[in-house]
Short mmCIF file of C-alpha atoms in Angstrom, two decimals:
data_model
loop_
_atom_site.label_atom_id
_atom_site.label_comp_id
_atom_site.label_asym_id
_atom_site.label_seq_id
_atom_site.Cartn_x
_atom_site.Cartn_y
_atom_site.Cartn_z
CA MET R 1 146.27 17.76 -173.71
CA THR R 2 142.91 16.12 -174.32
CA THR R 3 141.75 16.43 -177.92
CA PRO R 4 138.38 15.78 -179.60
CA GLU R 5 139.85 12.53 -180.89
CA THR R 6 140.70 11.30 -177.38
CA ILE R 7 137.21 12.24 -176.20
CA ALA R 8 135.71 10.36 -179.10
CA ALA R 9 137.84 7.37 -178.17
CA ARG R 10 136.37 7.62 -174.70
CA ASP R 11 132.62 7.15 -174.90
CA PRO R 12 130.94 10.55 -174.22
CA ARG R 13 128.24 8.64 -172.36
CA GLU R 14 130.91 7.42 -169.95
CA ILE R 15 132.13 10.99 -169.43
CA TRP R 16 128.56 12.13 -168.77
CA GLU R 17 128.11 9.32 -166.24
CA ILE R 18 131.18 10.56 -164.35
CA ALA R 19 129.83 14.11 -164.59
CA ARG R 20 126.46 13.02 -163.21
CA SER R 21 128.20 11.39 -160.26
CA GLN R 22 130.07 14.62 -159.55
CA LEU R 23 126.96 16.76 -160.01
CA ARG R 24 125.17 14.57 -157.51
CA LEU R 25 127.78 15.63 -154.97
CA GLN R 26 127.31 19.30 -155.80
CA MET R 27 123.58 19.72 -155.29
CA THR R 28 120.70 18.61 -153.12
CA LYS R 29 119.05 15.27 -153.73
CA SER R 30 115.82 16.94 -154.87
CA THR R 31 117.62 19.11 -157.42
CA TYR R 32 119.61 16.17 -158.75
CA ASP R 33 116.61 13.84 -158.92
CA THR R 34 114.40 16.43 -160.60
CA TRP R 35 116.77 17.81 -163.23
CA VAL R 36 119.85 15.64 -163.71
CA ARG R 37 119.11 12.02 -162.83
CA ASP R 38 117.04 11.20 -165.92
CA THR R 39 119.33 12.84 -168.46
CA ALA R 40 121.66 11.17 -170.95
CA CYS R 41 124.41 12.21 -173.34
CA ILE R 42 123.24 11.65 -176.92
CA ALA R 43 126.04 13.35 -178.86
CA TYR R 44 129.42 15.03 -178.69
CA GLU R 45 130.47 17.21 -181.60
CA ASP R 46 132.90 20.13 -182.01
CA GLY R 47 133.50 20.44 -178.29
CA VAL R 48 129.79 20.43 -177.37
CA PHE R 49 128.01 17.78 -175.29
CA VAL R 50 124.36 17.33 -176.23
CA ILE R 51 122.31 16.20 -173.24
CA ALA R 52 118.84 14.72 -173.67
CA VAL R 53 116.08 15.85 -171.30
CA ASN R 54 112.47 14.79 -170.99
CA ASN R 55 110.64 18.06 -171.67
CA ALA R 56 111.00 21.71 -172.66
CA TYR R 57 110.62 22.91 -169.08
CA ALA R 58 113.60 20.82 -167.98
CA LYS R 59 115.59 22.12 -170.96
CA ASP R 60 114.89 25.74 -170.01
CA TRP R 61 115.59 25.19 -166.31
CA LEU R 62 118.90 23.43 -166.94
CA SER R 63 119.97 26.03 -169.49
CA LEU R 64 119.21 28.95 -167.19
CA ARG R 65 120.20 27.55 -163.79
CA LEU R 66 122.68 24.69 -164.06
CA ARG R 67 124.48 25.11 -167.37
CA PRO R 68 127.56 26.90 -165.88
CA THR R 69 127.93 24.21 -163.20
CA ILE R 70 127.58 21.40 -165.74
CA LYS R 71 130.07 23.05 -168.15
CA ARG R 72 132.60 23.48 -165.36
CA THR R 73 132.19 19.87 -164.23
CA LEU R 74 132.62 18.45 -167.74
CA SER R 75 135.62 20.71 -168.41
CA ASN R 76 137.30 19.55 -165.19
CA ILE R 77 136.82 15.90 -166.12
CA ILE R 78 138.21 16.34 -169.62
CA GLY R 79 140.91 18.85 -168.83
CA ARG R 80 139.86 21.52 -171.32
CA ALA R 81 136.95 23.86 -171.96
CA VAL R 82 133.84 22.31 -173.46
CA ASP R 83 130.27 23.48 -173.94
CA VAL R 84 126.93 21.81 -173.25
CA THR R 85 123.50 22.11 -174.80
CA PHE R 86 120.18 20.43 -174.02
CA ALA R 87 117.73 18.75 -176.36
CA VAL R 88 114.20 17.54 -175.68
CA GLN R 89 114.29 13.81 -176.26
CA PRO R 90 112.62 11.50 -173.75
CA VAL R 91 115.30 9.36 -172.13
CA SER R 92 114.77 5.62 -172.02
CA ALA R 93 115.82 3.53 -169.07
CA GLY R 94 118.70 2.22 -171.14
CA ASP R 95 119.97 5.70 -171.91
CA ALA R 96 119.95 6.93 -168.33
CA PRO R 97 122.04 4.53 -166.26
CA ALA R 98 120.75 3.62 -162.86
CA THR R 99 122.44 5.30 -159.94
CA THR R 100 125.08 3.37 -158.08
CA ALA R 101 124.14 1.12 -155.21
CA THR R 102 126.31 3.14 -152.86
CA PRO R 103 124.48 6.41 -152.19
CA LEU R 104 126.52 9.54 -152.82
CA LEU R 105 126.45 12.23 -150.19
CA ASP R 106 124.64 15.44 -151.14
CA LEU R 107 126.06 18.91 -150.68
CA GLU R 108 123.96 21.90 -149.73
CA PRO R 109 122.95 24.02 -152.74
CA ARG R 110 125.20 26.73 -154.07
CA ALA R 111 124.01 30.17 -155.04
CA GLU R 112 121.39 29.00 -157.54
CA GLY R 113 117.97 28.89 -156.04
CA VAL R 114 118.95 29.73 -152.46
CA VAL R 115 118.40 33.47 -152.51
CA SER R 116 115.03 35.09 -152.96
CA GLU R 117 115.81 38.75 -153.46
CA ASN R 118 112.29 39.65 -154.48
CA SER R 119 110.34 38.23 -151.56
CA THR R 120 107.22 40.29 -150.91
CA ASP R 121 108.16 41.17 -147.35
CA GLY R 122 111.62 42.39 -148.37
CA GLY R 123 113.36 39.55 -146.57
CA SER R 124 115.95 37.18 -147.99
CA ALA R 125 116.68 33.49 -147.99
CA LEU R 126 120.29 33.11 -146.90
CA ASN R 127 122.30 29.96 -147.51
CA PRO R 128 122.27 28.06 -144.18
CA ARG R 129 125.88 26.94 -144.77
CA TYR R 130 127.22 30.49 -144.86
CA THR R 131 127.67 31.20 -141.15
CA PHE R 132 130.56 32.44 -139.05
CA GLU R 133 130.77 29.00 -137.46
CA ASN R 134 131.48 27.43 -140.86
CA PHE R 135 134.02 30.04 -141.94
CA ILE R 136 137.65 28.93 -141.71
CA VAL R 137 139.85 31.79 -140.48
CA GLY R 138 143.47 32.07 -141.60
CA PRO R 139 146.09 34.74 -142.25
CA SER R 140 144.54 35.55 -145.63
CA ASN R 141 141.12 36.50 -144.26
CA ARG R 142 141.61 37.26 -140.57
CA MET R 143 141.02 41.01 -140.86
CA ALA R 144 137.96 40.61 -143.08
CA HIS R 145 136.49 38.07 -140.68
CA ALA R 146 137.11 40.32 -137.67
CA VAL R 147 135.44 43.38 -139.15
CA ALA R 148 132.54 41.31 -140.51
CA LEU R 149 131.93 39.88 -137.04
CA SER R 150 132.07 43.36 -135.54
CA VAL R 151 129.50 44.60 -138.06
CA ALA R 152 127.24 41.64 -137.35
CA GLU R 153 127.36 42.36 -133.61
CA ARG R 154 127.01 46.15 -133.92
CA PRO R 155 125.24 46.93 -137.21
CA GLY R 156 125.16 50.57 -138.20
CA ARG R 157 127.73 51.48 -135.56
CA ALA R 158 130.94 49.52 -136.15
CA TYR R 159 131.89 50.01 -139.80
CA ASN R 160 129.27 51.48 -142.08
CA PRO R 161 129.55 50.75 -144.91
CA LEU R 162 131.68 47.62 -144.91
CA PHE R 163 133.32 46.87 -148.24
CA LEU R 164 134.79 43.37 -148.70
CA TYR R 165 136.82 42.59 -151.81
CA GLY R 166 138.88 39.74 -153.20
CA GLY R 167 139.13 37.21 -155.99
CA VAL R 168 136.52 34.67 -157.03
CA GLY R 169 135.72 31.90 -154.55
CA LEU R 170 137.59 33.29 -151.54
CA GLY R 171 134.62 33.60 -149.18
CA LYS R 172 133.23 37.11 -149.72
CA THR R 173 129.65 35.90 -150.14
CA HIS R 174 130.10 33.55 -147.17
CA LEU R 175 131.04 36.46 -144.87
CA LEU R 176 128.33 38.67 -146.36
CA GLN R 177 125.62 36.13 -145.62
CA ALA R 178 127.10 35.26 -142.21
CA ILE R 179 126.53 38.88 -141.22
CA GLY R 180 122.96 38.54 -142.45
CA HIS R 181 122.33 35.41 -140.38
CA VAL R 182 123.39 37.14 -137.18
CA ALA R 183 121.24 40.17 -138.00
CA GLN R 184 118.20 38.00 -138.70
CA GLN R 185 118.72 36.19 -135.41
CA ASN R 186 118.56 39.61 -133.78
CA HIS R 187 115.23 40.25 -135.54
CA LEU R 188 116.53 42.83 -138.00
CA ARG R 189 115.08 43.18 -141.48
CA VAL R 190 117.79 41.98 -143.86
CA LEU R 191 117.88 42.14 -147.64
CA TYR R 192 120.56 40.20 -149.50
CA VAL R 193 120.76 40.82 -153.23
CA SER R 194 123.32 40.85 -156.04
CA SER R 195 123.91 44.17 -157.77
CA GLU R 196 122.83 42.52 -161.03
CA SER R 197 119.47 41.68 -159.47
CA PHE R 198 119.27 45.22 -158.09
CA THR R 199 119.72 46.53 -161.65
CA ASN R 200 117.21 44.11 -163.16
CA GLU R 201 114.65 44.91 -160.49
CA LEU R 202 115.11 48.64 -161.07
CA ILE R 203 114.57 48.17 -164.81
CA SER R 204 111.41 46.20 -164.09
CA ALA R 205 110.18 48.88 -161.68
CA ILE R 206 110.71 51.59 -164.29
CA ARG R 207 108.92 49.53 -166.93
CA THR R 208 105.93 48.86 -164.67
CA GLN R 209 105.93 52.35 -163.12
CA SER R 210 106.49 50.92 -159.63
CA THR R 211 109.65 52.76 -158.61
CA ASP R 212 108.02 53.97 -155.38
CA GLN R 213 107.54 50.38 -154.22
CA PHE R 214 111.11 49.58 -155.30
CA ARG R 215 112.49 52.46 -153.24
CA THR R 216 110.37 51.60 -150.23
CA LYS R 217 111.63 48.03 -150.30
CA TYR R 218 115.32 48.97 -150.41
CA ARG R 219 115.29 52.05 -148.20
CA THR R 220 113.41 50.63 -145.23
CA MET R 221 115.69 47.68 -144.51
CA ASP R 222 117.74 47.49 -141.32
CA MET R 223 120.58 45.90 -143.27
CA LEU R 224 121.32 45.84 -146.99
CA LEU R 225 123.77 43.23 -148.28
CA ILE R 226 124.92 43.84 -151.87
CA ASP R 227 126.96 41.14 -153.60
CA ASP R 228 129.27 41.92 -156.56
CA VAL R 229 128.70 45.67 -156.41
CA HIS R 230 131.25 46.21 -159.19
CA PHE R 231 128.49 45.17 -161.59
CA ILE R 232 126.92 48.65 -161.40
CA GLY R 233 129.99 50.27 -162.99
CA GLY R 234 128.96 52.07 -166.17
CA LYS R 235 125.21 51.79 -165.46
CA GLU R 236 124.26 55.42 -164.93
CA GLN R 237 120.65 55.03 -163.80
CA THR R 238 121.50 52.13 -161.50
CA GLN R 239 124.27 54.19 -159.91
CA GLU R 240 121.89 57.13 -159.50
CA GLU R 241 119.33 54.96 -157.72
CA PHE R 242 121.92 53.19 -155.60
CA PHE R 243 123.44 56.55 -154.61
CA HIS R 244 120.14 57.71 -153.12
CA THR R 245 119.46 54.32 -151.54
CA PHE R 246 122.91 54.39 -149.93
CA ASN R 247 122.36 57.91 -148.59
CA ALA R 248 118.95 57.07 -147.16
CA LEU R 249 120.19 53.98 -145.33
CA HIS R 250 123.42 55.55 -144.11
CA ALA R 251 121.63 58.64 -142.79
CA ALA R 252 119.34 56.35 -140.79
CA ASN R 253 122.33 54.42 -139.35
CA ARG R 254 121.24 51.30 -141.16
CA GLN R 255 124.02 48.89 -142.09
CA ILE R 256 125.30 48.51 -145.66
CA VAL R 257 127.70 45.70 -146.59
CA MET R 258 129.08 45.24 -150.11
CA THR R 259 131.36 42.77 -151.85
CA SER R 260 133.41 43.22 -155.00
CA ASP R 261 136.23 41.56 -156.88
CA ARG R 262 138.31 44.75 -156.52
CA PRO R 263 138.58 47.82 -154.25
CA PRO R 264 136.36 50.85 -154.97
CA GLN R 265 139.22 52.79 -156.58
CA ALA R 266 139.68 50.03 -159.16
CA ILE R 267 136.03 49.62 -160.24
CA PRO R 268 135.83 50.92 -163.80
CA LEU R 269 133.19 53.52 -164.72
CA LEU R 270 132.11 53.98 -161.10
CA GLU R 271 130.96 57.49 -160.26
CA GLU R 272 133.31 59.34 -157.93
CA ARG R 273 130.53 60.14 -155.47
CA LEU R 274 129.89 56.41 -155.01
CA ARG R 275 133.59 55.59 -154.94
CA SER R 276 134.10 57.97 -152.03
CA ARG R 277 131.05 56.72 -150.14
CA PHE R 278 132.17 53.11 -150.45
CA ALA R 279 135.31 54.14 -148.57
CA TRP R 280 133.49 55.92 -145.74
CA GLY R 281 133.51 52.93 -143.43
CA MET R 282 135.91 50.00 -143.72
CA ILE R 283 137.54 48.32 -146.73
CA ALA R 284 138.89 44.81 -146.10
CA ASP R 285 140.36 42.37 -148.57
CA ILE R 286 140.42 38.57 -148.67
CA GLN R 287 143.49 36.91 -150.16
CA PRO R 288 143.96 33.31 -151.38
CA PRO R 289 144.34 30.88 -148.44
CA ASN R 290 147.74 29.45 -147.57
CA LEU R 291 148.45 25.71 -147.52
CA GLU R 292 147.58 25.22 -143.83
CA THR R 293 144.25 27.02 -144.23
CA ARG R 294 143.42 25.02 -147.34
CA ILE R 295 144.05 21.76 -145.51
CA ALA R 296 141.84 22.91 -142.63
CA ILE R 297 139.05 23.79 -145.08
CA LEU R 298 139.28 20.34 -146.65
CA GLN R 299 139.19 18.67 -143.23
CA ILE R 300 136.00 20.53 -142.32
CA LYS R 301 134.45 19.81 -145.70
CA ALA R 302 135.22 16.10 -145.56
CA ALA R 303 133.83 15.90 -142.02
CA SER R 304 130.62 17.65 -143.09
CA LEU R 305 130.20 14.99 -145.78
CA GLY R 306 130.74 12.21 -143.29
CA ARG R 307 133.78 11.01 -145.21
CA HIS R 308 137.09 9.96 -143.72
CA VAL R 309 139.83 11.23 -146.01
CA PRO R 310 143.46 10.43 -145.10
CA ASP R 311 145.61 13.45 -144.23
CA GLU R 312 148.06 12.76 -147.04
CA VAL R 313 145.19 12.85 -149.53
CA LEU R 314 143.98 16.21 -148.19
CA VAL R 315 147.51 17.60 -148.43
CA ALA R 316 147.83 16.39 -152.02
CA ILE R 317 144.52 18.06 -152.94
CA ALA R 318 145.51 21.29 -151.18
CA GLN R 319 148.80 21.41 -153.06
CA ARG R 320 147.04 21.19 -156.41
CA ALA R 321 143.91 23.33 -155.83
CA HIS R 322 145.55 26.56 -154.80
CA ARG R 323 143.66 29.54 -156.14
CA ASN R 324 140.49 29.71 -154.06
CA ILE R 325 138.07 27.86 -151.81
CA ARG R 326 135.63 27.10 -154.60
CA ASP R 327 138.31 25.30 -156.61
CA LEU R 328 139.45 23.55 -153.43
CA GLU R 329 136.00 22.13 -152.65
CA GLY R 330 135.52 21.24 -156.30
CA ALA R 331 138.78 19.29 -156.25
CA LEU R 332 137.63 17.33 -153.19
CA THR R 333 134.32 16.61 -154.92
CA ASN R 334 136.21 15.44 -158.00
CA VAL R 335 138.39 13.06 -156.00
CA LEU R 336 135.43 11.61 -154.07
CA ALA R 337 133.47 11.12 -157.30
CA HIS R 338 136.40 9.30 -158.94
CA ALA R 339 136.66 7.04 -155.90
CA GLU R 340 132.95 6.24 -156.11
CA VAL R 341 132.81 5.61 -159.86
CA ALA R 342 136.07 3.65 -160.13
CA HIS R 343 135.66 1.85 -156.77
CA ARG R 344 139.16 2.92 -155.73
CA PRO R 345 140.48 3.76 -152.25
CA LEU R 346 141.32 7.34 -151.36
CA THR R 347 145.04 7.59 -152.01
CA VAL R 348 147.52 10.15 -153.30
CA ALA R 349 147.65 8.14 -156.54
CA LEU R 350 143.90 8.66 -156.93
CA VAL R 351 144.38 12.41 -156.42
CA ASP R 352 147.03 12.39 -159.15
CA ASP R 353 144.59 10.72 -161.54
CA ALA R 354 141.47 12.70 -160.59
CA LEU R 355 143.28 16.06 -160.69
CA SER R 356 145.66 15.25 -163.52
CA TYR R 357 144.63 18.46 -165.30
CA LEU R 358 146.41 20.39 -162.53
CA ALA R 359 150.08 20.27 -161.62
CA PRO R 360 151.10 20.93 -157.99
CA ALA R 361 151.60 24.60 -157.16
CA GLN R 362 155.15 25.87 -157.48
CA SER R 363 156.87 24.93 -154.21
CA LYS R 364 159.99 27.06 -154.62
CA LEU R 365 160.05 30.40 -156.35
CA SER R 366 163.23 31.95 -157.68
CA PRO R 367 163.90 35.70 -158.00
CA GLU R 368 164.23 35.26 -161.76
CA MET R 369 160.80 33.62 -161.99
CA ILE R 370 159.20 36.46 -160.05
CA LEU R 371 160.92 39.03 -162.26
CA GLU R 372 159.67 37.37 -165.46
CA LEU R 373 156.13 36.87 -164.20
CA ALA R 374 155.92 40.47 -162.95
CA ALA R 375 157.09 41.82 -166.30
CA ASP R 376 154.39 39.77 -168.03
CA TYR R 377 151.77 40.96 -165.51
CA PHE R 378 152.67 44.64 -166.00
CA GLY R 379 152.88 44.22 -169.77
CA ILE R 380 156.51 45.37 -170.00
CA LYS R 381 159.90 43.82 -170.72
CA VAL R 382 162.25 42.41 -168.09
CA SER R 383 164.80 44.91 -169.36
CA ASP R 384 162.43 47.73 -168.35
CA LEU R 385 162.63 46.54 -164.75
CA THR R 386 166.35 45.94 -164.75
CA GLY R 387 167.21 49.02 -166.85
CA ARG R 388 167.88 52.62 -165.86
CA SER R 389 164.42 54.07 -166.53
CA ARG R 390 163.25 56.42 -163.78
CA ALA R 391 159.71 56.84 -165.08
CA ALA R 392 157.37 56.90 -162.08
CA LYS R 393 155.26 53.98 -163.32
CA ILE R 394 158.28 51.75 -163.99
CA ALA R 395 159.88 52.77 -160.69
CA ILE R 396 156.89 51.67 -158.60
CA GLN R 397 156.61 48.42 -160.56
CA ARG R 398 160.30 47.78 -159.93
CA GLN R 399 159.78 48.35 -156.21
CA ILE R 400 156.87 45.90 -156.18
CA VAL R 401 159.20 43.32 -157.71
CA MET R 402 161.82 44.05 -155.04
CA TYR R 403 159.23 43.61 -152.31
CA LEU R 404 157.87 40.34 -153.71
CA ILE R 405 161.29 38.81 -154.23
CA ARG R 406 162.25 39.73 -150.68
CA GLU R 407 159.00 38.37 -149.19
CA GLU R 408 158.61 35.24 -151.33
CA THR R 409 162.20 34.00 -151.59
CA GLY R 410 164.03 35.55 -148.64
CA ALA R 411 166.78 36.74 -150.97
CA SER R 412 169.21 39.23 -149.47
CA LEU R 413 169.14 42.91 -150.38
CA PRO R 414 172.45 42.66 -152.32
CA GLN R 415 171.15 39.62 -154.24
CA ILE R 416 168.02 41.51 -155.27
CA GLY R 417 170.12 44.53 -156.13
CA ASP R 418 172.37 42.46 -158.39
CA LEU R 419 169.34 41.08 -160.24
CA LEU R 420 167.79 44.51 -160.79
CA GLY R 421 170.99 46.50 -161.24
CA ARG R 422 170.57 48.51 -158.01
CA ASP R 423 172.50 48.83 -154.77
CA HIS R 424 171.19 47.29 -151.57
CA THR R 425 170.09 50.64 -150.06
CA THR R 426 167.84 51.29 -153.07
CA VAL R 427 166.31 47.83 -152.65
CA MET R 428 165.76 48.42 -148.93
CA HIS R 429 164.04 51.73 -149.65
CA GLY R 430 161.86 50.11 -152.32
CA CYS R 431 160.75 47.27 -150.03
CA GLU R 432 159.94 49.69 -147.21
CA ARG R 433 157.93 51.93 -149.51
CA ILE R 434 155.78 49.09 -150.84
CA ALA R 435 155.20 47.80 -147.30
CA GLN R 436 153.86 51.26 -146.40
CA GLU R 437 151.83 51.67 -149.59
CA LEU R 438 150.11 48.34 -149.00
CA GLU R 439 148.39 49.87 -145.99
CA ILE R 440 147.13 53.01 -147.74
CA ASN R 441 147.11 52.45 -151.50
CA PRO R 442 144.37 50.05 -152.70
CA GLU R 443 145.74 49.88 -156.25
CA ILE R 444 149.21 48.75 -155.14
CA HIS R 445 147.58 46.37 -152.68
CA ARG R 446 145.53 44.87 -155.51
CA GLN R 447 148.57 44.45 -157.75
CA VAL R 448 150.59 42.72 -155.04
CA VAL R 449 147.70 40.38 -154.20
CA GLU R 450 147.14 39.49 -157.86
CA LEU R 451 150.85 38.93 -158.46
CA ARG R 452 151.10 36.69 -155.40
CA SER R 453 148.12 34.71 -156.64
CA ARG R 454 149.79 34.20 -160.03
CA LEU R 455 153.06 33.18 -158.42
CA HIS R 456 151.36 30.34 -156.57
CA GLU R 457 148.82 29.45 -159.23
CA PRO R 458 148.76 25.76 -160.18
CA VAL R 459 150.07 25.07 -163.67
CA ARG R 460 147.56 23.36 -165.95
CA VAL R 461 149.08 20.35 -167.65
CA ARG R 462 148.85 20.41 -171.45
#
């Protein structure tokens, strides 16, 4: 594990130079040149990088807009969590190293700065990269993609509302905005906004006594796209306003599409009247992509960057970056940046070095491993799952374990029964029940998805 001493032994300015190279791959040229190019690392102390900027405006902009991206990039390079702060100190030419002679390829911007929720005409600026054409379809997202496409083609008639849920970085926002692109092409009025922005805008409208304008803006759209709707949980006035906005749009057959990190039933402190309305149309989940889908995503990404990356390198990256698409693209960016900075060819050995903070995902799961991980996930003992308890909660958790062992390892019914102290008919019944519940019970579906994600999660090397 990297320690403060090993960072000190490695010049923090060198680490910042690597970070700048990676950041240059993650943003547009104008953003990089304006905010990042002329910065320099002036100190590293107690896990915090201090970055010098030229003026107070740059300090505020970096702190508000790019700090999470910069923290994540530095943490990935070092292999542990670090923080970053910005200080106004004009950077001399010697402090800010010149960019490399070989130009780095720029990526399109991420969420920061690409969405204008508060445009005066009620429209929205959608990310041009988030289209159906750029969305890689695989077993993990096929249903979500199909219903999203149907909604885009028949808004207000196919599935209204459409509720998409899944973990971070799996493509929910991509599908949400892809629907918006199609609607805009068909000359519909589209508003894309995060639920946090919806809340902040409502607060502002109340403060300035302009709630009528707020309601007019939201209730006259042809299509309302709400990202991260789980954010409104526990916010009573926001839920009240959103309830009436939802009713007004739905009654007018205007399309509503929402995303969340969990199904409606699992959103804490969400009013029951909203929970039921969210389920009126269609609920579709997006699961982590399998290996083949991850490789396909990397192939498309590399091609969009104009880079030829050998297949074995893409496979090596896909095996390490397993959890979501965001991590996958970040891993590719990391590898390309290391190749640029170190002037090394793209090889599996380079992947091993650039992604050394990640170990390859577990390639072969054992029933015992699944049993132990499930017990940890449920917050119980292994003996609770293998014991004689017939408590309803333990019984359903035990059946989930049976189902996962059967699906993930191919173990026979008697083998699973021996592990859990049950006969093979009990195991068969348990597996069949969970298979049925997955289709109708969002909470069990969520638990199985989360457990599967943990089973295949890369192990961070310490």
